[in-house]
Coordinates of C-alpha atoms in Angstrom, one line a residue:
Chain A
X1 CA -9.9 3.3 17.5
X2 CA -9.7 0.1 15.9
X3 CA -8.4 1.7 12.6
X4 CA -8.8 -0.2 9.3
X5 CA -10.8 -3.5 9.4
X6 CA -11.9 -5.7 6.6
X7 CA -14.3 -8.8 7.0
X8 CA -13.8 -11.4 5.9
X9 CA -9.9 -12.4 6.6
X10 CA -10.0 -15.8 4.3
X11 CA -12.1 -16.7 1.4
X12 CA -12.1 -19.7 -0.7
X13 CA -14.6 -19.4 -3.8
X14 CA -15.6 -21.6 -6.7
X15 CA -15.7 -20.2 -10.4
X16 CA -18.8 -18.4 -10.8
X17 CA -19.5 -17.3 -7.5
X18 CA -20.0 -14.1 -5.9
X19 CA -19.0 -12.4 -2.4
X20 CA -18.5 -8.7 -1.3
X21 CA -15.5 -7.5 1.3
X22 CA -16.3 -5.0 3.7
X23 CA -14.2 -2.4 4.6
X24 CA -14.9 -0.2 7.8
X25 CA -12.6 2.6 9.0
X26 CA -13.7 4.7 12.2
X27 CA -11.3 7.9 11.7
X28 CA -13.8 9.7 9.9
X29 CA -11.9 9.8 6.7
X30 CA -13.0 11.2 3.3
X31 CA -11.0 8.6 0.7
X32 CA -11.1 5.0 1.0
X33 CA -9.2 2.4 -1.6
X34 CA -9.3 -1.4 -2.9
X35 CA -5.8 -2.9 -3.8
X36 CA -4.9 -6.3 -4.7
X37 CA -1.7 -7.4 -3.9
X38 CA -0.1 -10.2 -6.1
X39 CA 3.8 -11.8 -5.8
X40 CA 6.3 -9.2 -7.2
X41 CA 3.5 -7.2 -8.5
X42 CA 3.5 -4.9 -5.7
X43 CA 0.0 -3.3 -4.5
X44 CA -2.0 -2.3 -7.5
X45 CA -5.5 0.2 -7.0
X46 CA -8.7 -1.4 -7.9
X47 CA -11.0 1.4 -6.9
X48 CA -11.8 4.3 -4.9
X49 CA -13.9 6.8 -3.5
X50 CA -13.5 10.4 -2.6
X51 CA -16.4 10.7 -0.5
X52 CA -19.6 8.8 0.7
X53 CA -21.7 8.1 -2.7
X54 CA -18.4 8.4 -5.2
X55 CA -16.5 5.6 -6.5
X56 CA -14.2 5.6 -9.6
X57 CA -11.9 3.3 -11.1
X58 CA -8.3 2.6 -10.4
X59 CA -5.6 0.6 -12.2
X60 CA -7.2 -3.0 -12.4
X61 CA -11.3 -2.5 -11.9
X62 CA -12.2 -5.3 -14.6
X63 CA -14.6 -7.9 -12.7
X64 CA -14.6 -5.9 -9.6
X65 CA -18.0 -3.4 -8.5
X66 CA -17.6 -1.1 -5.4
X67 CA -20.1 0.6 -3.3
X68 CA -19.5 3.8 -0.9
X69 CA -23.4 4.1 0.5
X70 CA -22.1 5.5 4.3
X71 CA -18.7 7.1 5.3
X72 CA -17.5 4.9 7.6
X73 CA -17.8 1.5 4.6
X74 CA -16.6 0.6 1.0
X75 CA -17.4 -2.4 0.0
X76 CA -16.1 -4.5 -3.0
X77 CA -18.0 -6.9 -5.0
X78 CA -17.0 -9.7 -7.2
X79 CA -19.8 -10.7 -9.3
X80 CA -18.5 -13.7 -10.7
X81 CA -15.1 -15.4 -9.5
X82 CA -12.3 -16.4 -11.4
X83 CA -9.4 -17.7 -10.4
X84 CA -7.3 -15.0 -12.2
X85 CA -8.9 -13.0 -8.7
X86 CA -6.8 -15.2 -6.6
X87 CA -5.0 -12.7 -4.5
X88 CA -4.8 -10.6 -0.8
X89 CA -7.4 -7.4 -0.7
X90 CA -6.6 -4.8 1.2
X91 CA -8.4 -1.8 1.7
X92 CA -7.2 1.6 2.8
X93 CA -8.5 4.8 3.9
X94 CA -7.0 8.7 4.0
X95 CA -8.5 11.8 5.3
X96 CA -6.9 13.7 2.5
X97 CA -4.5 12.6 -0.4
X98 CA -1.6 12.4 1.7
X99 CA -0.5 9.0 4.4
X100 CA -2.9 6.3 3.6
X101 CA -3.9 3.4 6.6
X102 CA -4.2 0.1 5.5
X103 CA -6.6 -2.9 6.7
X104 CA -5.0 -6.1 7.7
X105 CA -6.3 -8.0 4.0
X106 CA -8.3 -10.4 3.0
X107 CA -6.9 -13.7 1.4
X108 CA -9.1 -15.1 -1.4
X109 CA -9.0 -18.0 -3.4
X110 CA -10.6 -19.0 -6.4
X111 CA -10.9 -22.3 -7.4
Chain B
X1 CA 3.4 9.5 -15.1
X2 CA 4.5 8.8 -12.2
X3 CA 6.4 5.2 -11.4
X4 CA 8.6 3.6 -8.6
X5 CA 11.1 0.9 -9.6
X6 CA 12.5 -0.8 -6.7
X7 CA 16.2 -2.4 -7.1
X8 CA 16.3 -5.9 -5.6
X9 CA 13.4 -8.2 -4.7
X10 CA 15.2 -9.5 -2.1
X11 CA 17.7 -8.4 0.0
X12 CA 19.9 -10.2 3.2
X13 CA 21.7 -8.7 5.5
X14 CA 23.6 -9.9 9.2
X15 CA 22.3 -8.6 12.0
X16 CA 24.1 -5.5 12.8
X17 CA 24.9 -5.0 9.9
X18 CA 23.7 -1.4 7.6
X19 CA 20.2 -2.1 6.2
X20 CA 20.2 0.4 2.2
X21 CA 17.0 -0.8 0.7
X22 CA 16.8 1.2 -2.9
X23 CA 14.0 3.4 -4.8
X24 CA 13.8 5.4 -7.6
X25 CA 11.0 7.4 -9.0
X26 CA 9.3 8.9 -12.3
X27 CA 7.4 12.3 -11.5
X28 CA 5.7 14.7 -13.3
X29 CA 5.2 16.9 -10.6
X30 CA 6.7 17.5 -7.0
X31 CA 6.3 14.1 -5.5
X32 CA 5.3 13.1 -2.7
X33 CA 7.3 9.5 -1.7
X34 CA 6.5 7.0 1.0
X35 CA 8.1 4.1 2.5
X36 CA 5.9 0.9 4.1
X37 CA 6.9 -1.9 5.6
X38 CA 4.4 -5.2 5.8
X39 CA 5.2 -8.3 8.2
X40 CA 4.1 -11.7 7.9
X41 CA 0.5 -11.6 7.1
X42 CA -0.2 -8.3 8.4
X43 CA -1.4 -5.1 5.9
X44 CA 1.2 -2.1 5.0
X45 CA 2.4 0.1 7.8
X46 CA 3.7 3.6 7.2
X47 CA 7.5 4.0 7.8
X48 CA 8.4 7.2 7.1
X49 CA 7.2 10.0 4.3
X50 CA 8.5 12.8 2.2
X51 CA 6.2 15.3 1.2
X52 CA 8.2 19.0 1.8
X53 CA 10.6 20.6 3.3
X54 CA 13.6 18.4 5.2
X55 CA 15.1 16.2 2.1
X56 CA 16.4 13.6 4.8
X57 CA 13.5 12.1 6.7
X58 CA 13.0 10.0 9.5
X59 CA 10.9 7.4 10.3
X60 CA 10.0 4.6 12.9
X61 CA 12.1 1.7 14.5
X62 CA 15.4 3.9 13.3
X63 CA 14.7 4.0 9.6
X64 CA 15.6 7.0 7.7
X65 CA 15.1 7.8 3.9
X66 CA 16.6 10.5 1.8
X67 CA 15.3 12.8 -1.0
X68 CA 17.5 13.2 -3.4
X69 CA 15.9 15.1 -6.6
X70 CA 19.1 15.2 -9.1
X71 CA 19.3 11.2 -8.6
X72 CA 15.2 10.9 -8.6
X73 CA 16.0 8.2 -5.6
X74 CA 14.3 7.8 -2.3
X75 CA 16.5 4.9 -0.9
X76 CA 15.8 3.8 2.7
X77 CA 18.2 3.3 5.5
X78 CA 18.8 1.8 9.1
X79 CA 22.6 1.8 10.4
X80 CA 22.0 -1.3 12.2
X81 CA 19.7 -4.3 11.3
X82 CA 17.7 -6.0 14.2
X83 CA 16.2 -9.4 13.6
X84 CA 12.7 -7.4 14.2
X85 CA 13.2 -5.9 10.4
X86 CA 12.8 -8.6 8.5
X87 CA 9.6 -8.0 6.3
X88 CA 8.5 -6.8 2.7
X89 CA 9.4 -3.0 2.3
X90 CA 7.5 -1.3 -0.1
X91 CA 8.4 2.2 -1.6
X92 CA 5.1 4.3 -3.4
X93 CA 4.8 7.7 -4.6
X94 CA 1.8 9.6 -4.8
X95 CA -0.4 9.8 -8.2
X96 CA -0.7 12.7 -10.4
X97 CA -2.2 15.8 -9.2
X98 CA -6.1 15.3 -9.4
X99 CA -5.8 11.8 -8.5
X100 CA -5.8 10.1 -5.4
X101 CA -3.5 6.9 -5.8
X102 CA -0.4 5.8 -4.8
X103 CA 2.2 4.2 -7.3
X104 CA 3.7 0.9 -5.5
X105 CA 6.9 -0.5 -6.3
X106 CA 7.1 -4.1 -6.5
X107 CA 8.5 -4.5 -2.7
X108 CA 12.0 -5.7 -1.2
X109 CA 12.0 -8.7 1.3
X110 CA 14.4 -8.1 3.8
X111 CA 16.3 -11.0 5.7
X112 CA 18.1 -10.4 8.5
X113 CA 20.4 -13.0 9.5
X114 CA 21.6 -13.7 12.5

Protein backbone atom coordinates (compact mmCIF):
# COMPACT_ATOMS: atom_id res chain seq x y z
CA UNK A 1 0.00 0.00 0.00
CA UNK A 2 1.60 3.15 -0.80
CA UNK A 3 -0.73 5.01 1.64
CA UNK A 4 -1.22 8.84 1.19
CA UNK A 5 0.35 10.48 -2.00
CA UNK A 6 0.05 13.98 -3.31
CA UNK A 7 1.48 15.11 -6.73
CA UNK A 8 3.03 17.54 -7.07
CA UNK A 9 5.83 17.81 -4.16
CA UNK A 10 7.10 21.60 -5.08
CA UNK A 11 5.36 24.35 -6.78
CA UNK A 12 6.43 27.69 -7.54
CA UNK A 13 3.47 29.97 -9.13
CA UNK A 14 3.13 33.53 -10.25
CA UNK A 15 0.13 35.82 -9.16
CA UNK A 16 -2.77 34.97 -11.10
CA UNK A 17 -2.05 31.56 -11.99
CA UNK A 18 -3.85 28.36 -11.47
CA UNK A 19 -2.82 24.61 -10.59
CA UNK A 20 -4.74 21.71 -8.90
CA UNK A 21 -2.98 19.10 -6.15
CA UNK A 22 -3.87 15.70 -6.42
CA UNK A 23 -4.41 13.63 -3.68
CA UNK A 24 -4.67 9.69 -4.05
CA UNK A 25 -5.06 7.28 -1.08
CA UNK A 26 -5.47 3.33 -1.93
CA UNK A 27 -7.04 2.18 1.58
CA UNK A 28 -10.35 2.54 0.48
CA UNK A 29 -11.26 5.23 2.81
CA UNK A 30 -14.60 7.22 3.03
CA UNK A 31 -13.14 10.97 4.23
CA UNK A 32 -10.34 12.71 2.71
CA UNK A 33 -9.01 16.42 3.96
CA UNK A 34 -7.00 19.56 2.54
CA UNK A 35 -4.73 21.39 5.32
CA UNK A 36 -2.38 24.14 4.94
CA UNK A 37 0.23 24.23 7.28
CA UNK A 38 1.85 27.75 7.98
CA UNK A 39 4.87 28.57 10.82
CA UNK A 40 3.25 28.51 14.38
CA UNK A 41 -0.07 28.30 12.85
CA UNK A 42 -0.27 24.66 13.25
CA UNK A 43 -2.41 22.58 10.49
CA UNK A 44 -5.55 24.40 9.63
CA UNK A 45 -8.65 22.34 7.40
CA UNK A 46 -9.38 23.79 4.06
CA UNK A 47 -11.86 21.24 2.91
CA UNK A 48 -13.23 17.93 2.89
CA UNK A 49 -15.26 15.25 1.74
CA UNK A 50 -17.27 12.57 3.35
CA UNK A 51 -17.64 10.44 0.45
CA UNK A 52 -17.06 10.27 -3.37
CA UNK A 53 -19.18 13.44 -4.88
CA UNK A 54 -19.26 15.48 -1.36
CA UNK A 55 -17.08 18.28 -0.45
CA UNK A 56 -17.71 20.95 2.22
CA UNK A 57 -15.84 23.62 3.67
CA UNK A 58 -13.38 23.63 6.53
CA UNK A 59 -11.68 26.48 8.52
CA UNK A 60 -9.87 28.52 5.68
CA UNK A 61 -11.69 27.52 2.11
CA UNK A 62 -11.50 31.24 0.66
CA UNK A 63 -9.63 30.96 -2.84
CA UNK A 64 -9.46 27.26 -2.67
CA UNK A 65 -12.21 24.81 -4.89
CA UNK A 66 -12.02 20.99 -4.30
CA UNK A 67 -13.32 18.09 -6.29
CA UNK A 68 -14.13 14.44 -4.98
CA UNK A 69 -15.32 12.84 -8.63
CA UNK A 70 -13.76 9.01 -7.59
CA UNK A 71 -13.00 7.47 -4.05
CA UNK A 72 -9.63 6.87 -4.36
CA UNK A 73 -8.86 11.22 -5.38
CA UNK A 74 -9.59 14.76 -3.97
CA UNK A 75 -8.24 17.22 -5.61
CA UNK A 76 -7.67 20.96 -4.70
CA UNK A 77 -7.79 23.84 -6.99
CA UNK A 78 -6.45 27.29 -6.80
CA UNK A 79 -8.05 29.37 -9.32
CA UNK A 80 -6.02 32.27 -9.04
CA UNK A 81 -2.62 32.42 -6.86
CA UNK A 82 -1.62 34.75 -4.38
CA UNK A 83 1.01 34.84 -2.48
CA UNK A 84 -0.94 34.93 0.84
CA UNK A 85 -1.27 30.82 -0.52
CA UNK A 86 2.30 30.44 0.10
CA UNK A 87 2.38 27.41 2.30
CA UNK A 88 2.85 23.28 2.63
CA UNK A 89 -0.53 21.20 1.50
CA UNK A 90 -1.13 18.21 2.91
CA UNK A 91 -3.84 16.06 2.36
CA UNK A 92 -5.26 13.38 4.48
CA UNK A 93 -7.59 10.52 4.46
CA UNK A 94 -9.78 8.42 7.24
CA UNK A 95 -11.99 5.54 6.94
CA UNK A 96 -14.20 6.90 9.62
CA UNK A 97 -13.83 10.04 11.89
CA UNK A 98 -11.32 8.60 14.03
CA UNK A 99 -6.96 8.40 13.14
CA UNK A 100 -6.43 10.31 10.16
CA UNK A 101 -3.23 9.42 7.46
CA UNK A 102 -1.45 12.12 6.18
CA UNK A 103 0.35 12.68 2.54
CA UNK A 104 3.98 13.66 2.56
CA UNK A 105 2.82 17.77 1.38
CA UNK A 106 3.21 19.72 -1.22
CA UNK A 107 5.36 22.98 -0.89
CA UNK A 108 3.97 26.00 -2.97
CA UNK A 109 5.13 29.24 -3.56
CA UNK A 110 3.59 32.19 -4.86
CA UNK A 111 5.34 34.83 -6.23
CA UNK B 1 -15.84 24.50 20.67
CA UNK B 2 -13.27 22.58 20.78
CA UNK B 3 -9.39 23.99 20.90
CA UNK B 4 -5.85 22.67 21.75
CA UNK B 5 -3.31 25.16 23.11
CA UNK B 6 0.08 23.77 23.16
CA UNK B 7 2.66 25.26 25.91
CA UNK B 8 6.03 25.92 24.37
CA UNK B 9 6.94 26.33 20.68
CA UNK B 10 10.03 25.01 21.24
CA UNK B 11 11.39 22.80 23.57
CA UNK B 12 15.35 21.30 24.15
CA UNK B 13 16.25 18.60 25.98
CA UNK B 14 19.88 16.33 26.51
CA UNK B 15 19.82 13.17 25.32
CA UNK B 16 18.70 11.00 27.99
CA UNK B 17 17.20 13.17 29.48
CA UNK B 18 12.79 13.00 30.25
CA UNK B 19 11.11 14.37 27.04
CA UNK B 20 7.20 16.26 28.78
CA UNK B 21 5.87 17.97 25.79
CA UNK B 22 2.44 19.83 27.02
CA UNK B 23 -1.38 20.05 25.82
CA UNK B 24 -4.36 21.23 26.93
CA UNK B 25 -7.81 21.14 25.49
CA UNK B 26 -11.35 22.89 25.19
CA UNK B 27 -14.26 20.21 24.57
CA UNK B 28 -17.69 20.30 24.44
CA UNK B 29 -18.13 16.74 24.30
CA UNK B 30 -16.02 13.58 25.21
CA UNK B 31 -12.97 14.20 23.15
CA UNK B 32 -11.13 12.35 21.35
CA UNK B 33 -7.14 13.62 21.60
CA UNK B 34 -4.18 12.73 19.32
CA UNK B 35 -0.63 13.21 19.35
CA UNK B 36 1.64 13.48 15.78
CA UNK B 37 4.86 13.85 15.33
CA UNK B 38 6.36 15.33 11.72
CA UNK B 39 10.21 15.11 10.78
CA UNK B 40 12.04 17.22 8.45
CA UNK B 41 10.04 17.53 5.48
CA UNK B 42 7.94 14.61 5.88
CA UNK B 43 3.82 14.83 6.53
CA UNK B 44 2.22 14.13 10.20
CA UNK B 45 2.65 10.60 11.60
CA UNK B 46 0.26 9.29 14.33
CA UNK B 47 1.94 8.83 17.72
CA UNK B 48 -0.36 7.63 19.98
CA UNK B 49 -4.42 8.42 20.50
CA UNK B 50 -6.97 8.60 23.18
CA UNK B 51 -10.38 7.97 22.30
CA UNK B 52 -11.89 5.54 25.45
CA UNK B 53 -11.23 3.58 27.91
CA UNK B 54 -7.37 3.34 29.35
CA UNK B 55 -6.72 7.24 30.48
CA UNK B 56 -2.80 6.55 30.13
CA UNK B 57 -1.96 5.58 26.54
CA UNK B 58 0.84 4.44 24.70
CA UNK B 59 2.26 5.07 21.62
CA UNK B 60 5.27 4.38 19.21
CA UNK B 61 9.11 4.77 19.66
CA UNK B 62 8.34 4.80 23.70
CA UNK B 63 6.03 7.71 23.88
CA UNK B 64 3.19 7.72 26.26
CA UNK B 65 0.44 10.45 26.81
CA UNK B 66 -2.02 10.74 29.66
CA UNK B 67 -5.72 11.72 29.86
CA UNK B 68 -6.33 13.67 32.56
CA UNK B 69 -10.06 15.16 32.40
CA UNK B 70 -10.12 17.38 35.80
CA UNK B 71 -6.81 19.15 34.36
CA UNK B 72 -8.38 19.06 30.50
CA UNK B 73 -4.47 18.13 29.59
CA UNK B 74 -3.13 15.49 27.31
CA UNK B 75 0.62 16.08 27.83
CA UNK B 76 3.03 13.63 26.14
CA UNK B 77 5.92 11.77 27.54
CA UNK B 78 9.19 9.69 26.81
CA UNK B 79 11.46 8.86 29.96
CA UNK B 80 14.45 8.99 27.80
CA UNK B 81 15.19 11.25 24.77
CA UNK B 82 17.03 9.70 21.74
CA UNK B 83 18.62 11.98 19.17
CA UNK B 84 15.94 10.16 16.68
CA UNK B 85 13.03 12.51 18.46
CA UNK B 86 13.88 15.55 17.38
CA UNK B 87 10.91 16.84 15.15
CA UNK B 88 7.63 19.04 15.40
CA UNK B 89 5.04 17.35 17.74
CA UNK B 90 1.72 18.27 17.13
CA UNK B 91 -1.27 17.68 19.63
CA UNK B 92 -5.13 17.75 17.84
CA UNK B 93 -8.43 16.83 19.15
CA UNK B 94 -11.15 15.82 17.26
CA UNK B 95 -14.10 18.34 16.04
CA UNK B 96 -17.49 18.55 17.24
CA UNK B 97 -19.79 15.73 16.89
CA UNK B 98 -21.26 15.94 13.24
CA UNK B 99 -18.02 17.18 11.95
CA UNK B 100 -15.19 15.51 10.74
CA UNK B 101 -11.98 17.80 11.63
CA UNK B 102 -9.39 17.70 13.76
CA UNK B 103 -8.38 20.88 15.95
CA UNK B 104 -4.41 21.31 15.65
CA UNK B 105 -2.38 22.98 18.11
CA UNK B 106 0.28 25.19 16.96
CA UNK B 107 3.16 22.29 17.34
CA UNK B 108 6.32 21.98 19.65
CA UNK B 109 9.80 21.52 18.06
CA UNK B 110 11.73 19.26 19.99
CA UNK B 111 15.68 19.36 20.15
CA UNK B 112 17.51 16.90 21.46
CA UNK B 113 20.92 17.67 22.28
CA UNK B 114 23.50 15.65 22.50
Amino acid sequence: NAGVTQTPKFRVLKTGQSMTLLCAQDMNHEYMYWYRQDPGMGLRLIHYSVGEGTTAKGEVPDGYNVSRLKKQNFLLGLESAAPSQTSVYFCASSRTRDTQYFGPGTRLTVL
Amino acid sequence: AQSVTQLGSHVSVSEGALVLLRCNYSSSVPPYLFWYVQYPNQGLQLLLKYTTGATLVKGINGFEAEFKKSETSFHLTKPSAHMSDAAEYFCAVRGPSGTYKYIFGTGTRLKVLA
